Amino acid sequence: MNRLEKKIEQIFTKKTNSIGFGNSSDKKIEKKILLFIEADSIIDDYSDLIDGFLIKNLEINKFKKVKSKNLIGIKYPDKLLDINKINEFKYDFVIIDDSKLSYKYLNNNSKTIYQIDEDISDDDSDIISSFDFPVLYIEFKENLNFDDIESFFKLTKITSKFNVNFFIKTNRILSSDQLQILFNQGIIGLILDSKISNKKNITDLNKSLMNIQTEKKKLDSFPDLSNSLSSSVEDDFDE
C-alpha cells in the first residue's frame, strides 16, 4: 500500500484510544477531505498546513527525486517522462488527462489518477471504471461556485456515473456545509488553485474541513419498507 492509499484509508478509519475501564475517547480529529495545493514546486511554508502538493508545469530537465512528509503528485506529465522514475523519485501519484500516454500508466502501483470533466459520456465512464484508478480527478471547464444547487447538480451528474471517490479542483474557500455535501458525493480530496493559495485561506479551509462528519455520507442501502407493505396489504384485505 503506497502513501496515497494509506492517506485515503485513514479518512474512513475512526481512531479511538482506550482510557481506563474500557472507555474510548477520540484523541485527534482527522480531516475527512485531503487538502492539496497546485503549485510549480514544493512550498515549505505550507507543508504543515496541507496534505500534499500537486506539481504542474514540471519540466523534464527539472524532474528529480523528492523528499517530503507531504504527498507529492504530478499533473499532466510530459509524454517523454520516464514513468518508471515516478516511483524511483518518490512521487506519490500522477494525474493524467491524455489517453495517448503510455499504457504503463495503467500498471503503475495504483498511483495513476485519471481526470474527468462535465463532458464525460456514459461510454467513457464505463471504460474508465474498468480500470483500477485509486480515485478520479474532477476539473470543470467552468469554475463552480457551489453557492447554488445547480453547482452540486452538475457535480452529481459526474459522480453518479462512478463507484469511486474523487479529488476536485477548487478556486474558492468553501464552508463546512458546502464541504459536507461534497464529501457526501464522494469528494475526498481538494486541489486548491494556486491563485488563492495563501496561509489565511488555507487556515480557514482547514477549520471547515475539521467539521465534516463521515456519518452523513450517503449510504448504498435502501429504506426497509416491509412494515409499510404488510400494513398496506392488511388494509386491502380488511376492505
Tab-separated table of C-alpha atoms in Angstrom:
chain	number	residue	atom	x	y	z
A	1	MET	CA	0.000	0.000	0.000
A	2	ASN	CA	1.540	3.329	-1.061
A	3	ARG	CA	1.324	6.612	0.856
A	4	LEU	CA	-1.687	7.886	-1.089
A	5	GLU	CA	-3.671	4.724	-0.404
A	6	LYS	CA	-2.761	4.913	3.293
A	7	LYS	CA	-3.999	8.509	3.469
A	8	ILE	CA	-7.268	7.545	1.814
A	9	GLU	CA	-7.698	4.610	4.188
A	10	GLN	CA	-7.248	6.931	7.191
A	11	ILE	CA	-10.169	9.059	6.011
A	12	PHE	CA	-12.590	6.223	6.671
A	13	THR	CA	-10.892	4.857	9.794
A	14	LYS	CA	-12.154	6.076	13.138
A	15	LYS	CA	-9.308	6.138	15.642
A	16	THR	CA	-10.090	5.798	19.330
A	17	ASN	CA	-7.888	5.446	22.394
A	18	SER	CA	-8.979	3.489	25.422
A	19	ILE	CA	-8.960	5.342	28.758
A	20	GLY	CA	-9.387	3.225	31.891
A	21	PHE	CA	-12.200	0.645	32.283
A	22	GLY	CA	-12.593	0.153	28.532
A	23	ASN	CA	-13.961	3.617	27.763
A	24	SER	CA	-12.962	5.149	24.414
A	25	SER	CA	-12.304	8.736	23.503
A	26	ASP	CA	-11.190	10.404	20.273
A	27	LYS	CA	-7.760	11.906	20.793
A	28	LYS	CA	-7.165	13.510	17.414
A	29	ILE	CA	-9.566	14.920	14.864
A	30	GLU	CA	-8.606	13.743	11.386
A	31	LYS	CA	-9.631	15.665	8.291
A	32	LYS	CA	-12.033	13.736	6.106
A	33	ILE	CA	-11.070	15.560	2.916
A	34	LEU	CA	-7.402	15.778	1.932
A	35	LEU	CA	-6.064	19.220	1.031
A	36	PHE	CA	-3.557	19.746	-1.786
A	37	ILE	CA	-2.074	22.879	-3.326
A	38	GLU	CA	-1.483	23.148	-7.051
A	39	ALA	CA	1.973	24.693	-7.495
A	40	ASP	CA	5.061	24.727	-9.694
A	41	SER	CA	7.199	23.437	-6.836
A	42	ILE	CA	7.076	22.350	-3.196
A	43	ILE	CA	6.461	25.325	-0.883
A	44	ASP	CA	7.928	24.634	2.545
A	45	ASP	CA	5.903	27.402	4.225
A	46	TYR	CA	2.688	25.435	3.595
A	47	SER	CA	3.902	21.911	4.336
A	48	ASP	CA	2.487	21.811	7.890
A	49	LEU	CA	-0.914	23.079	6.776
A	50	ILE	CA	-1.739	20.707	3.929
A	51	ASP	CA	-1.634	17.045	2.949
A	52	GLY	CA	0.269	17.470	-0.268
A	53	PHE	CA	1.311	19.328	-3.408
A	54	LEU	CA	0.236	18.800	-6.991
A	55	ILE	CA	3.166	19.866	-9.153
A	56	LYS	CA	2.198	21.347	-12.528
A	57	ASN	CA	4.362	22.512	-15.443
A	58	LEU	CA	7.064	20.031	-14.493
A	59	GLU	CA	9.967	20.279	-16.920
A	60	ILE	CA	11.781	17.048	-17.738
A	61	ASN	CA	15.218	18.550	-17.063
A	62	LYS	CA	13.992	19.534	-13.566
A	63	PHE	CA	12.463	16.134	-12.814
A	64	LYS	CA	14.326	14.899	-9.768
A	65	LYS	CA	13.872	12.888	-6.614
A	66	VAL	CA	11.672	14.483	-3.955
A	67	LYS	CA	11.771	14.047	-0.213
A	68	SER	CA	8.780	15.355	1.693
A	69	LYS	CA	6.472	14.353	4.526
A	70	ASN	CA	3.640	15.605	2.297
A	71	LEU	CA	2.144	13.681	-0.583
A	72	ILE	CA	3.619	14.844	-3.887
A	73	GLY	CA	1.769	14.422	-7.174
A	74	ILE	CA	2.470	15.352	-10.789
A	75	LYS	CA	-0.165	16.959	-13.012
A	76	TYR	CA	-0.139	16.201	-16.740
A	77	PRO	CA	3.280	14.552	-17.166
A	78	ASP	CA	5.154	15.114	-20.416
A	79	LYS	CA	4.918	12.221	-22.881
A	80	LEU	CA	8.709	11.908	-22.759
A	81	LEU	CA	8.735	11.419	-18.995
A	82	ASP	CA	10.049	8.012	-17.941
A	83	ILE	CA	7.153	6.576	-15.936
A	84	ASN	CA	9.497	4.253	-14.021
A	85	LYS	CA	11.117	7.300	-12.447
A	86	ILE	CA	7.822	8.366	-10.875
A	87	ASN	CA	8.286	5.530	-8.398
A	88	GLU	CA	12.053	5.844	-8.302
A	89	PHE	CA	11.891	9.574	-7.498
A	90	LYS	CA	9.308	9.014	-4.719
A	91	TYR	CA	6.296	10.755	-6.253
A	92	ASP	CA	3.040	9.535	-4.710
A	93	PHE	CA	0.651	9.898	-7.644
A	94	VAL	CA	0.259	11.311	-11.131
A	95	ILE	CA	-2.824	12.893	-12.738
A	96	ILE	CA	-3.275	12.274	-16.451
A	97	ASP	CA	-5.849	13.548	-18.948
A	98	ASP	CA	-4.392	12.171	-22.165
A	99	SER	CA	-5.409	8.725	-23.408
A	100	LYS	CA	-2.448	8.787	-25.810
A	101	LEU	CA	0.043	8.369	-22.964
A	102	SER	CA	1.893	5.100	-22.440
A	103	TYR	CA	-0.141	2.060	-21.385
A	104	LYS	CA	2.283	1.774	-18.460
A	105	TYR	CA	0.212	4.375	-16.604
A	106	LEU	CA	-2.427	1.666	-16.227
A	107	ASN	CA	0.018	-0.536	-14.325
A	108	ASN	CA	1.709	1.916	-12.010
A	109	ASN	CA	1.174	0.549	-8.490
A	110	SER	CA	-2.182	2.381	-8.220
A	111	LYS	CA	-0.519	5.778	-8.488
A	112	THR	CA	-2.319	6.990	-11.619
A	113	ILE	CA	-5.384	9.219	-11.270
A	114	TYR	CA	-7.441	9.938	-14.370
A	115	GLN	CA	-9.007	13.356	-14.978
A	116	ILE	CA	-12.657	13.725	-15.950
A	117	ASP	CA	-14.905	16.736	-16.519
A	118	GLU	CA	-18.506	17.687	-17.340
A	119	ASP	CA	-18.217	16.270	-20.864
A	120	ILE	CA	-17.756	12.695	-19.655
A	121	SER	CA	-20.109	10.327	-21.501
A	122	ASP	CA	-21.677	7.115	-20.245
A	123	ASP	CA	-19.482	5.111	-22.617
A	124	ASP	CA	-16.364	6.879	-21.336
A	125	SER	CA	-17.350	6.254	-17.731
A	126	ASP	CA	-17.820	2.538	-18.439
A	127	ILE	CA	-14.331	2.346	-19.954
A	128	ILE	CA	-12.669	4.304	-17.133
A	129	SER	CA	-14.470	2.246	-14.481
A	130	SER	CA	-12.963	-0.949	-15.872
A	131	PHE	CA	-9.502	0.182	-14.720
A	132	ASP	CA	-8.214	0.284	-11.159
A	133	PHE	CA	-7.721	4.011	-10.563
A	134	PRO	CA	-7.499	4.735	-6.793
A	135	VAL	CA	-9.534	7.931	-7.253
A	136	LEU	CA	-10.647	10.122	-10.160
A	137	TYR	CA	-9.838	13.808	-10.544
A	138	ILE	CA	-12.565	16.299	-11.494
A	139	GLU	CA	-11.690	19.654	-13.018
A	140	PHE	CA	-14.561	21.612	-14.528
A	141	LYS	CA	-14.036	23.763	-17.599
A	142	GLU	CA	-16.066	26.442	-15.843
A	143	ASN	CA	-15.457	27.203	-12.180
A	144	LEU	CA	-18.383	26.186	-9.993
A	145	ASN	CA	-19.076	28.421	-7.001
A	146	PHE	CA	-21.116	25.846	-5.037
A	147	ASP	CA	-23.299	28.678	-3.762
A	148	ASP	CA	-26.313	27.301	-5.617
A	149	ILE	CA	-27.999	23.939	-6.088
A	150	GLU	CA	-27.112	23.908	-9.783
A	151	SER	CA	-23.391	23.603	-8.983
A	152	PHE	CA	-23.973	20.455	-6.944
A	153	PHE	CA	-26.293	19.043	-9.608
A	154	LYS	CA	-23.552	19.496	-12.211
A	155	LEU	CA	-21.117	17.688	-9.936
A	156	THR	CA	-23.547	14.850	-9.257
A	157	LYS	CA	-24.022	14.279	-12.983
A	158	ILE	CA	-20.382	13.185	-12.943
A	159	THR	CA	-20.053	11.405	-9.598
A	160	SER	CA	-23.208	9.338	-10.149
A	161	LYS	CA	-21.538	7.628	-13.121
A	162	PHE	CA	-18.839	6.039	-10.950
A	163	ASN	CA	-18.467	3.928	-7.850
A	164	VAL	CA	-15.205	5.503	-6.652
A	165	ASN	CA	-14.051	8.542	-4.687
A	166	PHE	CA	-12.840	11.790	-6.216
A	167	PHE	CA	-10.420	14.693	-5.951
A	168	ILE	CA	-11.706	18.027	-7.251
A	169	LYS	CA	-10.061	21.346	-8.065
A	170	THR	CA	-11.499	24.458	-6.436
A	171	ASN	CA	-10.739	28.159	-6.681
A	172	ARG	CA	-12.890	29.059	-3.678
A	173	ILE	CA	-12.662	28.713	0.104
A	174	LEU	CA	-15.724	26.604	0.863
A	175	SER	CA	-17.766	26.470	4.061
A	176	SER	CA	-18.245	23.403	6.259
A	177	ASP	CA	-21.765	22.898	4.882
A	178	GLN	CA	-20.547	23.026	1.280
A	179	LEU	CA	-17.684	20.647	2.059
A	180	GLN	CA	-20.058	18.228	3.799
A	181	ILE	CA	-22.182	17.988	0.641
A	182	LEU	CA	-19.056	17.434	-1.451
A	183	PHE	CA	-17.935	14.660	0.897
A	184	ASN	CA	-21.385	13.089	0.683
A	185	GLN	CA	-20.910	12.959	-3.097
A	186	GLY	CA	-17.619	11.103	-2.775
A	187	ILE	CA	-15.136	14.005	-2.762
A	188	ILE	CA	-12.179	13.080	-0.531
A	189	GLY	CA	-9.556	15.498	-1.861
A	190	LEU	CA	-9.449	19.221	-2.691
A	191	ILE	CA	-6.886	20.669	-5.080
A	192	LEU	CA	-6.623	24.340	-4.194
A	193	ASP	CA	-5.950	26.674	-7.115
A	194	SER	CA	-2.528	28.291	-6.841
A	195	LYS	CA	-4.081	31.754	-7.314
A	196	ILE	CA	-5.780	31.632	-3.911
A	197	SER	CA	-3.195	29.572	-2.027
A	198	ASN	CA	-2.062	31.634	0.928
A	199	LYS	CA	-1.776	30.922	4.646
A	200	LYS	CA	-5.012	32.668	5.620
A	201	ASN	CA	-7.113	30.857	3.024
A	202	ILE	CA	-5.517	27.514	3.817
A	203	THR	CA	-6.055	28.013	7.567
A	204	ASP	CA	-9.707	28.976	7.048
A	205	LEU	CA	-10.282	25.985	4.794
A	206	ASN	CA	-8.680	23.631	7.309
A	207	LYS	CA	-11.063	24.835	10.022
A	208	SER	CA	-14.014	23.991	7.797
A	209	LEU	CA	-12.554	20.599	6.897
A	210	MET	CA	-12.383	19.619	10.569
A	211	ASN	CA	-16.183	19.753	10.869
A	212	ILE	CA	-17.008	17.107	8.265
A	213	GLN	CA	-18.860	14.071	9.599
A	214	THR	CA	-18.449	10.684	7.958
A	215	GLU	CA	-21.771	9.545	9.410
A	216	LYS	CA	-23.548	11.862	6.979
A	217	LYS	CA	-22.029	10.228	3.896
A	218	LYS	CA	-24.681	8.801	1.584
A	219	LEU	CA	-25.374	5.088	2.042
A	220	ASP	CA	-25.821	2.443	-0.626
A	221	SER	CA	-28.761	0.948	1.253
A	222	PHE	CA	-32.478	1.339	0.778
A	223	PRO	CA	-35.088	2.012	3.472
A	224	ASP	CA	-36.898	-1.003	4.880
A	225	LEU	CA	-40.428	-0.849	3.502
A	226	SER	CA	-41.534	-4.285	4.718
A	227	ASN	CA	-43.727	-2.954	7.553
A	228	SER	CA	-45.420	-0.410	5.328
A	229	LEU	CA	-46.069	-3.013	2.667
A	230	SER	CA	-47.527	-5.542	5.108
A	231	SER	CA	-49.833	-2.966	6.699
A	232	SER	CA	-50.998	-1.864	3.274
A	233	VAL	CA	-51.847	-5.442	2.318
A	234	GLU	CA	-53.746	-5.939	5.579
A	235	ASP	CA	-55.755	-2.773	4.926
A	236	ASP	CA	-56.693	-4.057	1.492
A	237	PHE	CA	-57.926	-7.351	2.953
A	238	ASP	CA	-59.895	-5.506	5.677
A	239	GLU	CA	-61.814	-3.687	2.995
